Amino acid sequence: MIKKLYPWQDLLFSQWMQAGNSRHHALLFHGKAGIGKLDFARTMAAGLLCLQPQNGMACGECESCHWLSEGAHPDFREITPEDDDSGSESSKKKTRKRQQILIDQIRALHDYLALSTHRVDGIRVVLIHPLEAMNVAASNALLKLLEEPPQRTQFLLVSHQRQALLPTILSRCMQVEMPVPSMEQGLQWLQSQSVAHAEWVWHYSGGAPTTVLQDELDLHGWYQQFRPQLLRGAEMDVVAVVPVLIKLGMEQAIQALQKWLLDVWLSCNQQPLRYHPGDAGPMQPLASGVNLSRLLAFQQQLNRFKMTAQHPLNQELQLEQLLLQYKKMFG
Ligand SMILES: [Zn+2]
C-alpha cells in the first residue's frame, strides 16, 4: 500500500488528521486526475489505522501497517472497478465491467460493515475510487450507508468528476477540493523523482504530473516519434503513426490527439499553447493552414470516441480512421 504525500498536500493532510472525532464520516476528495488524490486518501487510511502514527503518518512498522502492506487489513476495504478474470467470451461485457463499480461490491460492503471491527475500539476505513464509476444501483446502495453510517467508520471517497455524482451522494459527504501543484512545486517534485525533461512533462501533463510516473513508457521519448508526424499535417504517414500511437493504449492515444488539437486551435488564435509550449514555433505554419470547422468537428468526434475507447476490437483500424480525419483538417 502506498503511503506518500505530495508537497502540495502537506497542509491539508495535517488538518484532516488533527480533526479527530470532529471529522466528517464521509470525506469526498475531488479534483482533476493526476494531482495525487488517491495517494492522499491511501496515506490517510494508513495513518488512521496505524497503531503508533507520527504526525498523522503511518509508522510502517506496526502490526496494522504490515497488514496494510500485505493488502490484508481486517479493518480496511478498498473498492474500485473490479477486474473480471472469468474469461468471459464476450469481450464487450468484460470491458464494461472493468469500468464500473457494481452493486454487488457495495452489497458486500454492507455485509462487511455489519460485522464488528477487528479491534474493539478500532476505526474502520472504506476507500472508494473513482466514485463516478458507480452505477446508479451501486450509488443508491452506498447512499444508505452514508445516511446511516456504522459507528467509527471513515469513508474516504475519491472522484475526478464530481459533476457526474448523484446530488444525494454529494449532500451526504464533506466535499474537499484537492489542491493542485503550482508550477514550481510540480517541477520541484518531478526533479526530486529524477524525471527527465521535467519541464516538458509538466506542460504535457497539463499541470497534473502524478500519473506520468506510473507509466512504464518514456513519454518524452515516445513524443519524439509522434511529433514529426503531427507536424506533417496533411502529409502524415498514417501507417507509420498507428503503431506509435497504439503504444499508449486507446484512451491515452485519444488524449494525445486531443491535446495536440487544442494547441493547434490556440495557435490559430495566437494564444499561448497549453500542452506543447516548446512547439509553438513549428506549430504556427501548421495552424495557419488548418480548416477550423473541420478541427472542431474532429474534436467532437474524439470526445465521442473516448466513451468507447476501451473497446479492444479493431483499435488499429479505428486509429487509422481518426488519423485520416486529422489529415483532412489540412486538406
Ligand atoms: Zn503503523
PDB file of N, CA, C and O in Angstrom, residues 242-299:
ATOM      1  N   VAL A 242       0.212   4.791 -36.639  1.00  0.00           N
ATOM      2  CA  VAL A 242      -0.677   3.916 -35.849  1.00  0.00           C
ATOM      3  C   VAL A 242       0.089   3.086 -34.811  1.00  0.00           C
ATOM      4  O   VAL A 242      -0.267   3.093 -33.629  1.00  0.00           O
ATOM      5  N   PRO A 243       1.158   2.381 -35.199  1.00  0.00           N
ATOM      6  CA  PRO A 243       1.865   1.592 -34.173  1.00  0.00           C
ATOM      7  C   PRO A 243       2.500   2.445 -33.075  1.00  0.00           C
ATOM      8  O   PRO A 243       2.621   1.995 -31.933  1.00  0.00           O
ATOM      9  N   VAL A 244       2.871   3.657 -33.399  1.00  0.00           N
ATOM     10  CA  VAL A 244       3.432   4.555 -32.382  1.00  0.00           C
ATOM     11  C   VAL A 244       2.335   4.941 -31.385  1.00  0.00           C
ATOM     12  O   VAL A 244       2.504   4.866 -30.168  1.00  0.00           O
ATOM     13  N   LEU A 245       1.206   5.313 -31.949  1.00  0.00           N
ATOM     14  CA  LEU A 245       0.105   5.814 -31.121  1.00  0.00           C
ATOM     15  C   LEU A 245      -0.476   4.709 -30.236  1.00  0.00           C
ATOM     16  O   LEU A 245      -0.830   4.937 -29.078  1.00  0.00           O
ATOM     17  N   ILE A 246      -0.526   3.518 -30.753  1.00  0.00           N
ATOM     18  CA  ILE A 246      -1.197   2.432 -30.023  1.00  0.00           C
ATOM     19  C   ILE A 246      -0.390   1.985 -28.803  1.00  0.00           C
ATOM     20  O   ILE A 246      -0.927   1.377 -27.882  1.00  0.00           O
ATOM     21  N   LYS A 247       0.881   2.347 -28.781  1.00  0.00           N
ATOM     22  CA  LYS A 247       1.704   2.038 -27.605  1.00  0.00           C
ATOM     23  C   LYS A 247       1.134   2.669 -26.343  1.00  0.00           C
ATOM     24  O   LYS A 247       1.374   2.207 -25.235  1.00  0.00           O
ATOM     25  N   LEU A 248       0.415   3.765 -26.508  1.00  0.00           N
ATOM     26  CA  LEU A 248      -0.141   4.479 -25.355  1.00  0.00           C
ATOM     27  C   LEU A 248      -1.389   3.807 -24.794  1.00  0.00           C
ATOM     28  O   LEU A 248      -1.796   4.097 -23.684  1.00  0.00           O
ATOM     29  N   GLY A 249      -1.992   2.943 -25.588  1.00  0.00           N
ATOM     30  CA  GLY A 249      -3.333   2.454 -25.247  1.00  0.00           C
ATOM     31  C   GLY A 249      -4.342   3.434 -25.819  1.00  0.00           C
ATOM     32  O   GLY A 249      -4.033   4.610 -26.020  1.00  0.00           O
ATOM     33  N   MET A 250      -5.542   2.960 -26.082  1.00  0.00           N
ATOM     34  CA  MET A 250      -6.522   3.777 -26.807  1.00  0.00           C
ATOM     35  C   MET A 250      -6.866   5.086 -26.105  1.00  0.00           C
ATOM     36  O   MET A 250      -6.911   6.145 -26.706  1.00  0.00           O
ATOM     37  N   GLU A 251      -7.120   4.994 -24.804  1.00  0.00           N
ATOM     38  CA  GLU A 251      -7.586   6.179 -24.094  1.00  0.00           C
ATOM     39  C   GLU A 251      -6.537   7.292 -24.135  1.00  0.00           C
ATOM     40  O   GLU A 251      -6.829   8.442 -24.438  1.00  0.00           O
ATOM     41  N   GLN A 252      -5.303   6.905 -23.846  1.00  0.00           N
ATOM     42  CA  GLN A 252      -4.206   7.874 -23.858  1.00  0.00           C
ATOM     43  C   GLN A 252      -3.935   8.382 -25.269  1.00  0.00           C
ATOM     44  O   GLN A 252      -3.578   9.543 -25.458  1.00  0.00           O
ATOM     45  N   ALA A 253      -4.079   7.499 -26.246  1.00  0.00           N
ATOM     46  CA  ALA A 253      -3.836   7.896 -27.629  1.00  0.00           C
ATOM     47  C   ALA A 253      -4.809   9.007 -28.024  1.00  0.00           C
ATOM     48  O   ALA A 253      -4.429  10.000 -28.651  1.00  0.00           O
ATOM     49  N   ILE A 254      -6.042   8.829 -27.625  1.00  0.00           N
ATOM     50  CA  ILE A 254      -7.048   9.839 -27.959  1.00  0.00           C
ATOM     51  C   ILE A 254      -6.762  11.136 -27.215  1.00  0.00           C
ATOM     52  O   ILE A 254      -6.862  12.232 -27.768  1.00  0.00           O
ATOM     53  N   GLN A 255      -6.339  10.990 -25.973  1.00  0.00           N
ATOM     54  CA  GLN A 255      -5.964  12.195 -25.214  1.00  0.00           C
ATOM     55  C   GLN A 255      -4.802  12.937 -25.874  1.00  0.00           C
ATOM     56  O   GLN A 255      -4.783  14.162 -25.927  1.00  0.00           O
ATOM     57  N   ALA A 256      -3.837  12.179 -26.393  1.00  0.00           N
ATOM     58  CA  ALA A 256      -2.686  12.807 -27.054  1.00  0.00           C
ATOM     59  C   ALA A 256      -3.156  13.632 -28.248  1.00  0.00           C
ATOM     60  O   ALA A 256      -2.683  14.752 -28.475  1.00  0.00           O
ATOM     61  N   LEU A 257      -4.101  13.075 -28.997  1.00  0.00           N
ATOM     62  CA  LEU A 257      -4.642  13.813 -30.141  1.00  0.00           C
ATOM     63  C   LEU A 257      -5.432  15.039 -29.678  1.00  0.00           C
ATOM     64  O   LEU A 257      -5.334  16.115 -30.273  1.00  0.00           O
ATOM     65  N   GLN A 258      -6.186  14.864 -28.604  1.00  0.00           N
ATOM     66  CA  GLN A 258      -6.978  15.998 -28.088  1.00  0.00           C
ATOM     67  C   GLN A 258      -6.077  17.142 -27.633  1.00  0.00           C
ATOM     68  O   GLN A 258      -6.370  18.310 -27.872  1.00  0.00           O
ATOM     69  N   LYS A 259      -4.995  16.791 -26.971  1.00  0.00           N
ATOM     70  CA  LYS A 259      -4.058  17.823 -26.504  1.00  0.00           C
ATOM     71  C   LYS A 259      -3.463  18.582 -27.676  1.00  0.00           C
ATOM     72  O   LYS A 259      -3.356  19.806 -27.660  1.00  0.00           O
ATOM     73  N   TRP A 260      -3.076  17.827 -28.694  1.00  0.00           N
ATOM     74  CA  TRP A 260      -2.470  18.460 -29.862  1.00  0.00           C
ATOM     75  C   TRP A 260      -3.482  19.382 -30.562  1.00  0.00           C
ATOM     76  O   TRP A 260      -3.163  20.515 -30.929  1.00  0.00           O
ATOM     77  N   LEU A 261      -4.704  18.892 -30.700  1.00  0.00           N
ATOM     78  CA  LEU A 261      -5.735  19.691 -31.376  1.00  0.00           C
ATOM     79  C   LEU A 261      -6.014  20.995 -30.626  1.00  0.00           C
ATOM     80  O   LEU A 261      -6.160  22.051 -31.242  1.00  0.00           O
ATOM     81  N   LEU A 262      -6.091  20.872 -29.305  1.00  0.00           N
ATOM     82  CA  LEU A 262      -6.360  22.077 -28.522  1.00  0.00           C
ATOM     83  C   LEU A 262      -5.263  23.112 -28.778  1.00  0.00           C
ATOM     84  O   LEU A 262      -5.538  24.296 -28.978  1.00  0.00           O
ATOM     85  N   ASP A 263      -4.021  22.653 -28.810  1.00  0.00           N
ATOM     86  CA  ASP A 263      -2.922  23.586 -29.021  1.00  0.00           C
ATOM     87  C   ASP A 263      -2.906  24.147 -30.440  1.00  0.00           C
ATOM     88  O   ASP A 263      -2.568  25.312 -30.646  1.00  0.00           O
ATOM     89  N   VAL A 264      -3.286  23.342 -31.426  1.00  0.00           N
ATOM     90  CA  VAL A 264      -3.388  23.871 -32.794  1.00  0.00           C
ATOM     91  C   VAL A 264      -4.430  24.993 -32.807  1.00  0.00           C
ATOM     92  O   VAL A 264      -4.222  26.060 -33.395  1.00  0.00           O
ATOM     93  N   TRP A 265      -5.522  24.724 -32.121  1.00  0.00           N
ATOM     94  CA  TRP A 265      -6.598  25.727 -32.052  1.00  0.00           C
ATOM     95  C   TRP A 265      -6.117  26.998 -31.346  1.00  0.00           C
ATOM     96  O   TRP A 265      -6.380  28.113 -31.796  1.00  0.00           O
ATOM     97  N   LEU A 266      -5.392  26.838 -30.246  1.00  0.00           N
ATOM     98  CA  LEU A 266      -4.854  28.004 -29.530  1.00  0.00           C
ATOM     99  C   LEU A 266      -3.878  28.765 -30.414  1.00  0.00           C
ATOM    100  O   LEU A 266      -3.862  29.997 -30.447  1.00  0.00           O
ATOM    101  N   SER A 267      -3.078  28.010 -31.151  1.00  0.00           N
ATOM    102  CA  SER A 267      -2.108  28.626 -32.050  1.00  0.00           C
ATOM    103  C   SER A 267      -2.818  29.452 -33.125  1.00  0.00           C
ATOM    104  O   SER A 267      -2.392  30.558 -33.461  1.00  0.00           O
ATOM    105  N   CYS A 268      -3.925  28.917 -33.658  1.00  0.00           N
ATOM    106  CA  CYS A 268      -4.739  29.665 -34.631  1.00  0.00           C
ATOM    107  C   CYS A 268      -5.185  31.003 -34.052  1.00  0.00           C
ATOM    108  O   CYS A 268      -5.330  31.986 -34.766  1.00  0.00           O
ATOM    109  N   ASN A 269      -5.455  30.990 -32.751  1.00  0.00           N
ATOM    110  CA  ASN A 269      -5.966  32.190 -32.093  1.00  0.00           C
ATOM    111  C   ASN A 269      -4.869  33.023 -31.434  1.00  0.00           C
ATOM    112  O   ASN A 269      -5.158  33.856 -30.573  1.00  0.00           O
ATOM    113  N   GLN A 270      -3.642  32.744 -31.829  1.00  0.00           N
ATOM    114  CA  GLN A 270      -2.478  33.476 -31.294  1.00  0.00           C
ATOM    115  C   GLN A 270      -2.437  33.474 -29.761  1.00  0.00           C
ATOM    116  O   GLN A 270      -2.117  34.484 -29.136  1.00  0.00           O
ATOM    117  N   GLN A 271      -2.782  32.338 -29.196  1.00  0.00           N
ATOM    118  CA  GLN A 271      -2.710  32.240 -27.737  1.00  0.00           C
ATOM    119  C   GLN A 271      -1.600  31.275 -27.339  1.00  0.00           C
ATOM    120  O   GLN A 271      -1.220  30.416 -28.122  1.00  0.00           O
ATOM    121  N   PRO A 272      -1.105  31.433 -26.100  1.00  0.00           N
ATOM    122  CA  PRO A 272      -0.040  30.531 -25.655  1.00  0.00           C
ATOM    123  C   PRO A 272      -0.528  29.077 -25.612  1.00  0.00           C
ATOM    124  O   PRO A 272      -1.683  28.828 -25.241  1.00  0.00           O
ATOM    125  N   LEU A 273       0.334  28.151 -26.000  1.00  0.00           N
ATOM    126  CA  LEU A 273      -0.056  26.745 -26.031  1.00  0.00           C
ATOM    127  C   LEU A 273      -0.107  26.179 -24.620  1.00  0.00           C
ATOM    128  O   LEU A 273       0.643  26.605 -23.753  1.00  0.00           O
ATOM    129  N   ARG A 274      -0.995  25.214 -24.433  1.00  0.00           N
ATOM    130  CA  ARG A 274      -1.159  24.662 -23.104  1.00  0.00           C
ATOM    131  C   ARG A 274      -0.275  23.438 -22.847  1.00  0.00           C
ATOM    132  O   ARG A 274       0.346  23.322 -21.820  1.00  0.00           O
ATOM    133  N   TYR A 275      -0.240  22.521 -23.803  1.00  0.00           N
ATOM    134  CA  TYR A 275       0.459  21.252 -23.558  1.00  0.00           C
ATOM    135  C   TYR A 275       1.814  21.154 -24.260  1.00  0.00           C
ATOM    136  O   TYR A 275       2.649  20.361 -23.870  1.00  0.00           O
ATOM    137  N   HIS A 276       1.991  21.924 -25.330  1.00  0.00           N
ATOM    138  CA  HIS A 276       3.226  21.814 -26.111  1.00  0.00           C
ATOM    139  C   HIS A 276       3.868  23.187 -26.317  1.00  0.00           C
ATOM    140  O   HIS A 276       4.139  23.562 -27.459  1.00  0.00           O
ATOM    141  N   PRO A 277       4.079  23.954 -25.245  1.00  0.00           N
ATOM    142  CA  PRO A 277       4.585  25.319 -25.443  1.00  0.00           C
ATOM    143  C   PRO A 277       5.926  25.348 -26.173  1.00  0.00           C
ATOM    144  O   PRO A 277       6.213  26.304 -26.894  1.00  0.00           O
ATOM    145  N   GLY A 278       6.717  24.273 -26.024  1.00  0.00           N
ATOM    146  CA  GLY A 278       8.013  24.222 -26.706  1.00  0.00           C
ATOM    147  C   GLY A 278       7.868  24.104 -28.215  1.00  0.00           C
ATOM    148  O   GLY A 278       8.824  24.332 -28.946  1.00  0.00           O
ATOM    149  N   ASP A 279       6.694  23.747 -28.688  1.00  0.00           N
ATOM    150  CA  ASP A 279       6.485  23.565 -30.127  1.00  0.00           C
ATOM    151  C   ASP A 279       5.711  24.714 -30.757  1.00  0.00           C
ATOM    152  O   ASP A 279       5.187  24.577 -31.867  1.00  0.00           O
ATOM    153  N   ALA A 280       5.635  25.832 -30.044  1.00  0.00           N
ATOM    154  CA  ALA A 280       4.851  26.963 -30.553  1.00  0.00           C
ATOM    155  C   ALA A 280       5.330  27.388 -31.943  1.00  0.00           C
ATOM    156  O   ALA A 280       4.517  27.649 -32.839  1.00  0.00           O
ATOM    157  N   GLY A 281       6.652  27.451 -32.126  1.00  0.00           N
ATOM    158  CA  GLY A 281       7.219  27.883 -33.411  1.00  0.00           C
ATOM    159  C   GLY A 281       6.843  26.956 -34.552  1.00  0.00           C
ATOM    160  O   GLY A 281       6.197  27.368 -35.523  1.00  0.00           O
ATOM    161  N   PRO A 282       7.232  25.667 -34.453  1.00  0.00           N
ATOM    162  CA  PRO A 282       6.927  24.731 -35.542  1.00  0.00           C
ATOM    163  C   PRO A 282       5.433  24.567 -35.796  1.00  0.00           C
ATOM    164  O   PRO A 282       5.026  24.224 -36.909  1.00  0.00           O
ATOM    165  N   MET A 283       4.622  24.802 -34.767  1.00  0.00           N
ATOM    166  CA  MET A 283       3.188  24.572 -34.949  1.00  0.00           C
ATOM    167  C   MET A 283       2.513  25.693 -35.746  1.00  0.00           C
ATOM    168  O   MET A 283       1.470  25.484 -36.370  1.00  0.00           O
ATOM    169  N   GLN A 284       3.110  26.847 -35.728  1.00  0.00           N
ATOM    170  CA  GLN A 284       2.471  28.021 -36.338  1.00  0.00           C
ATOM    171  C   GLN A 284       2.096  27.841 -37.815  1.00  0.00           C
ATOM    172  O   GLN A 284       0.940  28.075 -38.189  1.00  0.00           O
ATOM    173  N   PRO A 285       3.052  27.407 -38.652  1.00  0.00           N
ATOM    174  CA  PRO A 285       2.673  27.219 -40.069  1.00  0.00           C
ATOM    175  C   PRO A 285       1.587  26.169 -40.247  1.00  0.00           C
ATOM    176  O   PRO A 285       0.713  26.294 -41.110  1.00  0.00           O
ATOM    177  N   LEU A 286       1.627  25.143 -39.403  1.00  0.00           N
ATOM    178  CA  LEU A 286       0.600  24.105 -39.449  1.00  0.00           C
ATOM    179  C   LEU A 286      -0.774  24.698 -39.136  1.00  0.00           C
ATOM    180  O   LEU A 286      -1.756  24.481 -39.843  1.00  0.00           O
ATOM    181  N   ALA A 287      -0.812  25.491 -38.062  1.00  0.00           N
ATOM    182  CA  ALA A 287      -2.078  26.078 -37.608  1.00  0.00           C
ATOM    183  C   ALA A 287      -2.636  27.048 -38.634  1.00  0.00           C
ATOM    184  O   ALA A 287      -3.849  27.164 -38.799  1.00  0.00           O
ATOM    185  N   SER A 288      -1.753  27.734 -39.334  1.00  0.00           N
ATOM    186  CA  SER A 288      -2.251  28.723 -40.288  1.00  0.00           C
ATOM    187  C   SER A 288      -2.926  28.047 -41.484  1.00  0.00           C
ATOM    188  O   SER A 288      -3.700  28.675 -42.189  1.00  0.00           O
ATOM    189  N   GLY A 289      -2.641  26.748 -41.683  1.00  0.00           N
ATOM    190  CA  GLY A 289      -3.263  26.057 -42.816  1.00  0.00           C
ATOM    191  C   GLY A 289      -4.440  25.179 -42.435  1.00  0.00           C
ATOM    192  O   GLY A 289      -4.914  24.389 -43.238  1.00  0.00           O
ATOM    193  N   VAL A 290      -4.912  25.300 -41.195  1.00  0.00           N
ATOM    194  CA  VAL A 290      -5.946  24.377 -40.741  1.00  0.00           C
ATOM    195  C   VAL A 290      -7.340  24.897 -41.081  1.00  0.00           C
ATOM    196  O   VAL A 290      -7.587  26.107 -41.082  1.00  0.00           O
ATOM    197  N   ASN A 291      -8.228  23.964 -41.384  1.00  0.00           N
ATOM    198  CA  ASN A 291      -9.628  24.304 -41.585  1.00  0.00           C
ATOM    199  C   ASN A 291     -10.337  24.208 -40.229  1.00  0.00           C
ATOM    200  O   ASN A 291     -10.518  23.117 -39.684  1.00  0.00           O
ATOM    201  N   LEU A 292     -10.742  25.365 -39.706  1.00  0.00           N
ATOM    202  CA  LEU A 292     -11.225  25.408 -38.318  1.00  0.00           C
ATOM    203  C   LEU A 292     -12.478  24.585 -38.075  1.00  0.00           C
ATOM    204  O   LEU A 292     -12.617  23.939 -37.042  1.00  0.00           O
ATOM    205  N   SER A 293     -13.409  24.620 -39.041  1.00  0.00           N
ATOM    206  CA  SER A 293     -14.646  23.865 -38.792  1.00  0.00           C
ATOM    207  C   SER A 293     -14.346  22.367 -38.793  1.00  0.00           C
ATOM    208  O   SER A 293     -14.960  21.598 -38.046  1.00  0.00           O
ATOM    209  N   ARG A 294     -13.382  21.939 -39.613  1.00  0.00           N
ATOM    210  CA  ARG A 294     -13.010  20.520 -39.580  1.00  0.00           C
ATOM    211  C   ARG A 294     -12.303  20.169 -38.276  1.00  0.00           C
ATOM    212  O   ARG A 294     -12.460  19.081 -37.735  1.00  0.00           O
ATOM    213  N   LEU A 295     -11.533  21.114 -37.776  1.00  0.00           N
ATOM    214  CA  LEU A 295     -10.864  20.886 -36.493  1.00  0.00           C
ATOM    215  C   LEU A 295     -11.886  20.677 -35.383  1.00  0.00           C
ATOM    216  O   LEU A 295     -11.787  19.738 -34.589  1.00  0.00           O
ATOM    217  N   LEU A 296     -12.891  21.540 -35.346  1.00  0.00           N
ATOM    218  CA  LEU A 296     -13.908  21.424 -34.297  1.00  0.00           C
ATOM    219  C   LEU A 296     -14.696  20.124 -34.438  1.00  0.00           C
ATOM    220  O   LEU A 296     -15.006  19.455 -33.447  1.00  0.00           O
ATOM    221  N   ALA A 297     -14.994  19.756 -35.698  1.00  0.00           N
ATOM    222  CA  ALA A 297     -15.719  18.502 -35.923  1.00  0.00           C
ATOM    223  C   ALA A 297     -14.882  17.311 -35.450  1.00  0.00           C
ATOM    224  O   ALA A 297     -15.395  16.372 -34.839  1.00  0.00           O
ATOM    225  N   PHE A 298     -13.594  17.379 -35.709  1.00  0.00           N
ATOM    226  CA  PHE A 298     -12.698  16.295 -35.298  1.00  0.00           C
ATOM    227  C   PHE A 298     -12.623  16.208 -33.773  1.00  0.00           C
ATOM    228  O   PHE A 298     -12.638  15.124 -33.187  1.00  0.00           O
ATOM    229  N   GLN A 299     -12.582  17.370 -33.156  1.00  0.00           N
ATOM    230  CA  GLN A 299     -12.556  17.405 -31.693  1.00  0.00           C
ATOM    231  C   GLN A 299     -13.798  16.720 -31.105  1.00  0.00           C
ATOM    232  O   GLN A 299     -13.709  15.931 -30.164  1.00  0.00           O
TER     233      GLN A 299
END
